[in-house]
Short mmCIF file of C-alpha atoms in Angstrom, two decimals:
data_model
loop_
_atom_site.label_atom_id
_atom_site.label_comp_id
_atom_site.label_asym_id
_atom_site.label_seq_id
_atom_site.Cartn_x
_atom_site.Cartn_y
_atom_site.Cartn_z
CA UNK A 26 155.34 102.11 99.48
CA UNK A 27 153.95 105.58 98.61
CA UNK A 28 150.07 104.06 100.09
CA UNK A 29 150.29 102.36 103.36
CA UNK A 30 147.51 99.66 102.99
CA UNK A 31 146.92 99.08 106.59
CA UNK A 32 146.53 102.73 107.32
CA UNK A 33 142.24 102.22 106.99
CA UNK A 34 142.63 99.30 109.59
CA UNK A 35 144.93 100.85 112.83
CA UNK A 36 144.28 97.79 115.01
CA UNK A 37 145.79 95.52 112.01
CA UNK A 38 148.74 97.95 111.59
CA UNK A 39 149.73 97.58 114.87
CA UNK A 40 149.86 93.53 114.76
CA UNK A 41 151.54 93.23 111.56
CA UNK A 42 154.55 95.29 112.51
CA UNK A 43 155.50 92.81 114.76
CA UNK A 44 157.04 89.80 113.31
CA UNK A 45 157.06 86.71 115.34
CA UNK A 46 157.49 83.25 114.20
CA UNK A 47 154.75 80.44 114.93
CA UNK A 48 155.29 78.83 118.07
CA UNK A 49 154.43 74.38 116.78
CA UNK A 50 151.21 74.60 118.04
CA UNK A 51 150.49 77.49 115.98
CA UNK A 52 152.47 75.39 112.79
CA UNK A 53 150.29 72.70 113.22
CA UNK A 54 147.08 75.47 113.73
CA UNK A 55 147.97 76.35 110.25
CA UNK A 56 148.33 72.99 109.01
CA UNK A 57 145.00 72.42 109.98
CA UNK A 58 143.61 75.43 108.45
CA UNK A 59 145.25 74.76 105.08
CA UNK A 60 143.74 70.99 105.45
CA UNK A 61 140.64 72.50 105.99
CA UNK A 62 140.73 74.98 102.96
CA UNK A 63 141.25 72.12 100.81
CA UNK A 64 138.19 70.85 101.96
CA UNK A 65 136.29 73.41 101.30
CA UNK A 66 137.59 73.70 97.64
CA UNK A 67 136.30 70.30 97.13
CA UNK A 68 132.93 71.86 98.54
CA UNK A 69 132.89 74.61 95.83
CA UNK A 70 134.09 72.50 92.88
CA UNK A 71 131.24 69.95 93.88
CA UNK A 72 128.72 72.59 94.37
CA UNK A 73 129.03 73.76 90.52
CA UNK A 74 129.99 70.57 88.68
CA UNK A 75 127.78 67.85 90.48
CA UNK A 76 124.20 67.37 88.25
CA UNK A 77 122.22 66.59 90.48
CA UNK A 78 120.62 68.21 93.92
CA UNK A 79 121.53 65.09 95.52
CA UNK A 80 125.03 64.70 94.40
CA UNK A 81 125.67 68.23 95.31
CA UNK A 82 124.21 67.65 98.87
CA UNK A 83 126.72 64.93 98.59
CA UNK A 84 129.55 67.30 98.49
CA UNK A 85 128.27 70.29 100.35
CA UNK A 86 127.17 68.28 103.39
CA UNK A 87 130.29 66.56 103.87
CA UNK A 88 133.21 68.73 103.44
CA UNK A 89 131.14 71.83 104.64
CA UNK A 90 131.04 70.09 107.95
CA UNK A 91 134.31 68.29 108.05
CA UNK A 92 136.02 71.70 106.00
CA UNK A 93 134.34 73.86 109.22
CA UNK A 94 135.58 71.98 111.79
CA UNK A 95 139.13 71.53 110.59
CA UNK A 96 139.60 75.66 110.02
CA UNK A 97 137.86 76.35 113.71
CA UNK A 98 140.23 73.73 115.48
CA UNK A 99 143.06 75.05 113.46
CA UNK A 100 142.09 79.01 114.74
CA UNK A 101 141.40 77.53 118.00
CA UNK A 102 145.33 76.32 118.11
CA UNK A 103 146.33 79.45 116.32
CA UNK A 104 145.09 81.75 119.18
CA UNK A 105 146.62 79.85 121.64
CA UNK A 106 150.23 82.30 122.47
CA UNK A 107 150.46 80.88 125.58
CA UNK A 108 149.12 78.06 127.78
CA UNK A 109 147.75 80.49 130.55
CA UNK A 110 144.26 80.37 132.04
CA UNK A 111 142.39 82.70 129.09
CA UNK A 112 144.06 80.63 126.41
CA UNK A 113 142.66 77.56 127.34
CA UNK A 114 139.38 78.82 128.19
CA UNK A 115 139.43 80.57 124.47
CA UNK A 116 140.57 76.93 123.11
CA UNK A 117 137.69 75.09 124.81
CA UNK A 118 135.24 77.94 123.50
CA UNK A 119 136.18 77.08 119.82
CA UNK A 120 136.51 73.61 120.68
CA UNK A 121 132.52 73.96 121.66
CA UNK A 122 131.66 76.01 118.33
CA UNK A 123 132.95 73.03 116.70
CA UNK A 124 131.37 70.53 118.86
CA UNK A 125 128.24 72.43 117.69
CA UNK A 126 128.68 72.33 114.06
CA UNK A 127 129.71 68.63 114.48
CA UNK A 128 126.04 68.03 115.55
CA UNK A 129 123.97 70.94 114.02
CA UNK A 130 125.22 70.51 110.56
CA UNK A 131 124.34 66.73 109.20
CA UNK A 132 121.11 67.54 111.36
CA UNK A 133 120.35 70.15 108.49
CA UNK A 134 121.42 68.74 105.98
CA UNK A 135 119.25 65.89 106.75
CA UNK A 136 116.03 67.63 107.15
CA UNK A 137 117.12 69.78 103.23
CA UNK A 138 117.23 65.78 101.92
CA UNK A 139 114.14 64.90 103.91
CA UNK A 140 111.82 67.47 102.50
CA UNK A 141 113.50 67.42 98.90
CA UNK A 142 112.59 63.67 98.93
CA UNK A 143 109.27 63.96 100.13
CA UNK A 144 108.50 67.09 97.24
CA UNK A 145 109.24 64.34 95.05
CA UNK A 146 112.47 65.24 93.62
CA UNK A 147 114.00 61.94 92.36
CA UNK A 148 117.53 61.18 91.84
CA UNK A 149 119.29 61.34 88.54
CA UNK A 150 119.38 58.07 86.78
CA UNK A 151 120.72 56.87 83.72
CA UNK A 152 117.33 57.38 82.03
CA UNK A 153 118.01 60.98 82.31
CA UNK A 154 120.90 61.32 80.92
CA UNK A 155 120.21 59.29 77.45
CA UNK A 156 117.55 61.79 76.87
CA UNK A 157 119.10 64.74 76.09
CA UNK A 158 115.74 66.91 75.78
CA UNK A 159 114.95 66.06 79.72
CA UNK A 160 114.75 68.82 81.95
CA UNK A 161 118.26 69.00 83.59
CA UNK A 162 117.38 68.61 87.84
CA UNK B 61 153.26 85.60 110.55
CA UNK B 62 150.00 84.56 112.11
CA UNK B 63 148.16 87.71 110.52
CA UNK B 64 149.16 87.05 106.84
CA UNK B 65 147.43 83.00 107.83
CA UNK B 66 144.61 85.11 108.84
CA UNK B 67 144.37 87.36 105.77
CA UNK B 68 145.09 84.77 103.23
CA UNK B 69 142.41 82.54 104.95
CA UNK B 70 139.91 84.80 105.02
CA UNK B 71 140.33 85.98 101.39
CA UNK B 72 140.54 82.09 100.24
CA UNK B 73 137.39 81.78 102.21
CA UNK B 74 135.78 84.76 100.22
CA UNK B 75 136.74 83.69 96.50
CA UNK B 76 135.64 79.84 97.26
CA UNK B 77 132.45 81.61 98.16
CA UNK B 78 131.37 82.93 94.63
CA UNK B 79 130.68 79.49 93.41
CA UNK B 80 128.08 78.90 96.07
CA UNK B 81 126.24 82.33 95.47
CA UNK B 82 126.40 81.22 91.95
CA UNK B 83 124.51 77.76 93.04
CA UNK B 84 122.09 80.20 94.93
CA UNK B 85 120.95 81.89 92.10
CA UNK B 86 121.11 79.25 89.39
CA UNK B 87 119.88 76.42 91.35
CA UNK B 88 117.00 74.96 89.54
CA UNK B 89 115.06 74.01 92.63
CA UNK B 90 114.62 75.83 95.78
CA UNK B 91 116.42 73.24 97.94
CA UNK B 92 119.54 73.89 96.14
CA UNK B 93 119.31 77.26 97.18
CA UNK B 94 118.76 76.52 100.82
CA UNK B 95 121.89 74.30 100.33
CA UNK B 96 124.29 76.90 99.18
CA UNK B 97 122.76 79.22 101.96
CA UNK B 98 123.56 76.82 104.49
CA UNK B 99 126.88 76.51 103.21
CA UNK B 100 127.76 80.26 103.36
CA UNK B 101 125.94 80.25 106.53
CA UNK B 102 128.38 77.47 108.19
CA UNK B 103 131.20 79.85 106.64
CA UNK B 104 130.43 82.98 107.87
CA UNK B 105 131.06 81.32 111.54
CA UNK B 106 134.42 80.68 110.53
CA UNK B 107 135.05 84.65 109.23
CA UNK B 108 133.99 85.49 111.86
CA UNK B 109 136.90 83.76 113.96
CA UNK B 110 139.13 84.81 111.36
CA UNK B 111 138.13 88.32 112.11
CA UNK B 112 138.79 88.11 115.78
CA UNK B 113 141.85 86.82 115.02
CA UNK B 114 143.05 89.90 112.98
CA UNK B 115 141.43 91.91 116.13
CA UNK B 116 143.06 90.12 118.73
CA UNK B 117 139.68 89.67 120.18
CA UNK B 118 138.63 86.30 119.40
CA UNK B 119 137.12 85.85 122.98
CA UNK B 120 134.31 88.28 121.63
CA UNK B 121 133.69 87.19 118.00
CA UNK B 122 133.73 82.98 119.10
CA UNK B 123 130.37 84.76 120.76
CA UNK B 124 128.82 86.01 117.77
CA UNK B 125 130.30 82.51 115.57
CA UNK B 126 127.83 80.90 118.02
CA UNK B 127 125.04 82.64 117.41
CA UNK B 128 125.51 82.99 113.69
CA UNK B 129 125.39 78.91 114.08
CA UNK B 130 123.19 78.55 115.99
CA UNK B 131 120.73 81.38 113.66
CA UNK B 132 121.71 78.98 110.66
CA UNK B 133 120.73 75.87 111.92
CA UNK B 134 116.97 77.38 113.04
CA UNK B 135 116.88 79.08 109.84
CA UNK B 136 117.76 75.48 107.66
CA UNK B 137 115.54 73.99 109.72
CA UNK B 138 112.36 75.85 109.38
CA UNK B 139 112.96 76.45 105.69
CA UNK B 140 113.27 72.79 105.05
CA UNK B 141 110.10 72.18 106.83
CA UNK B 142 108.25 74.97 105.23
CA UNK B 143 109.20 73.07 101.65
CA UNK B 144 107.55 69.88 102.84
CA UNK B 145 104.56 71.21 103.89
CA UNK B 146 103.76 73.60 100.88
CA UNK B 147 102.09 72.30 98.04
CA UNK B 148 102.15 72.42 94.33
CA UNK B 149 99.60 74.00 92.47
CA UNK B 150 98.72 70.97 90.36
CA UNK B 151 98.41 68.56 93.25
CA UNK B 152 95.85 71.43 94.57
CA UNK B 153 94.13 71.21 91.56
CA UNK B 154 94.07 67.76 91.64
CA UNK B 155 92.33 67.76 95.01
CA UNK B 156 89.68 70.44 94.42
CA UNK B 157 88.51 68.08 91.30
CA UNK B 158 88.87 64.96 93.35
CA UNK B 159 86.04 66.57 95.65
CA UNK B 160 84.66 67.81 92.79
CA UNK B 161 83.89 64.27 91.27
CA UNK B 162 82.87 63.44 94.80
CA UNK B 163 80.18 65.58 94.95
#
């Protein structure tokens, strides 16, 4: 390799030299993380395809939340090298960023649907889509 | 091992994004926009972990993933309730001639 790519990042260059393998914790860390991604592909997908605002609230207010909290419990395991006194108290730090997402993000989501309904934006019904010249919502 | 996770996450994370910017700037009404914000909002939390992972200083960045949270969840909040309290221009309209025919 004539350009080192982890020559801009020295921090990075140091950790990837060594090569250590995943300790089960940190397996099933990355399970959760790749569970999570997976999620949050459905979020994307949804977010273009879906017609409607409410459909796509649909997706992106589900597996946002669900896709978040999967990927921070699965960092939270991955950090965890050992089961010493920092560790833990890292584990229980991420476990309280998700804790707060769990609550914080339906919250939101509810008020977006509250105020859309109230500005009188209605659902998509069938009457929508047989005419073809209505404005697409 | 646990770096390439990190690396491969946080790229995934970054390509998934582009169709939610697209929904930001294509939405057709501004709620959908809020949406997709929100989204990338409730994302950016989890780069940031990713980041502190690369760093080995995750103890430091779970601190700024809390605030970013916590900053999003104000922010969706007081944008939603701005939307339901503004007006359209017709249904002002329609009031001023309301009092109009009152008078």
């Amino acid at each position: 390799m004539s350009l080192d790519q982890t020559m801009f990042i020295p921090v990075l260059a140091e950790s990837l030299q060594t090569t250590s393998s995943p300790t089960p914790l940190q397996f099933f860390g990355i399970l959760l993380g790749l569970l999570g991604l997976f999620f949050f592909v459905g979020t994307a997908v949804g977010m273009i395809r879906f017609p409607d605002f409410y459909t796509r609230m649909h997706a992106a207010g589900k597996g946002d939340t669900l896709s978040t909290m999967l990927m921070l419990s699965g960092f939270g395991l991955v950090s965890m090298e050992d089961l010493s006194m920092g560790s833990w108290l890292l584990f229980f730090k991420i476990m309280g960023v998700v804790l707060f997402i769990f609550i914080t993000c339906p919250t939101s989501s509810h008020a977006l649907m509250r105020a859309a309904f109230e500005d009188d934006e209605m659902p998509m019904t069938e009457k929508d889509l047989k005419k073809p010249s209505a404005k697409k919502k | 091992m646990i770096e390439y996770f990190a690396i491969f996450m946080g790229v995934a994370l970054f390509v998934l994004m582009i169709p939610v910017v697209y929904r930001i700037g294509a939405g057709p009404t501004p709620f959908d926009r809020m949406l997709a914000v929100n989204v990338i909002g409730t994302k950016t939390a989890v780069l940031l972990v990713i980041i502190g992972t690369l760093f080995d200083r995750v103890d430091m960045f779970v601190d700024f993933a809390i605030a970013y949270a916590l900053l999003n969840f104000v922010s969706a909040i007081v944008v939603s309730r701005y939307l339901n309290r503004t007006i359209s221009l017709d249904e002002m309209e329609a009031k001023e001639n309301a009092k109009k025919i009152k008078s």
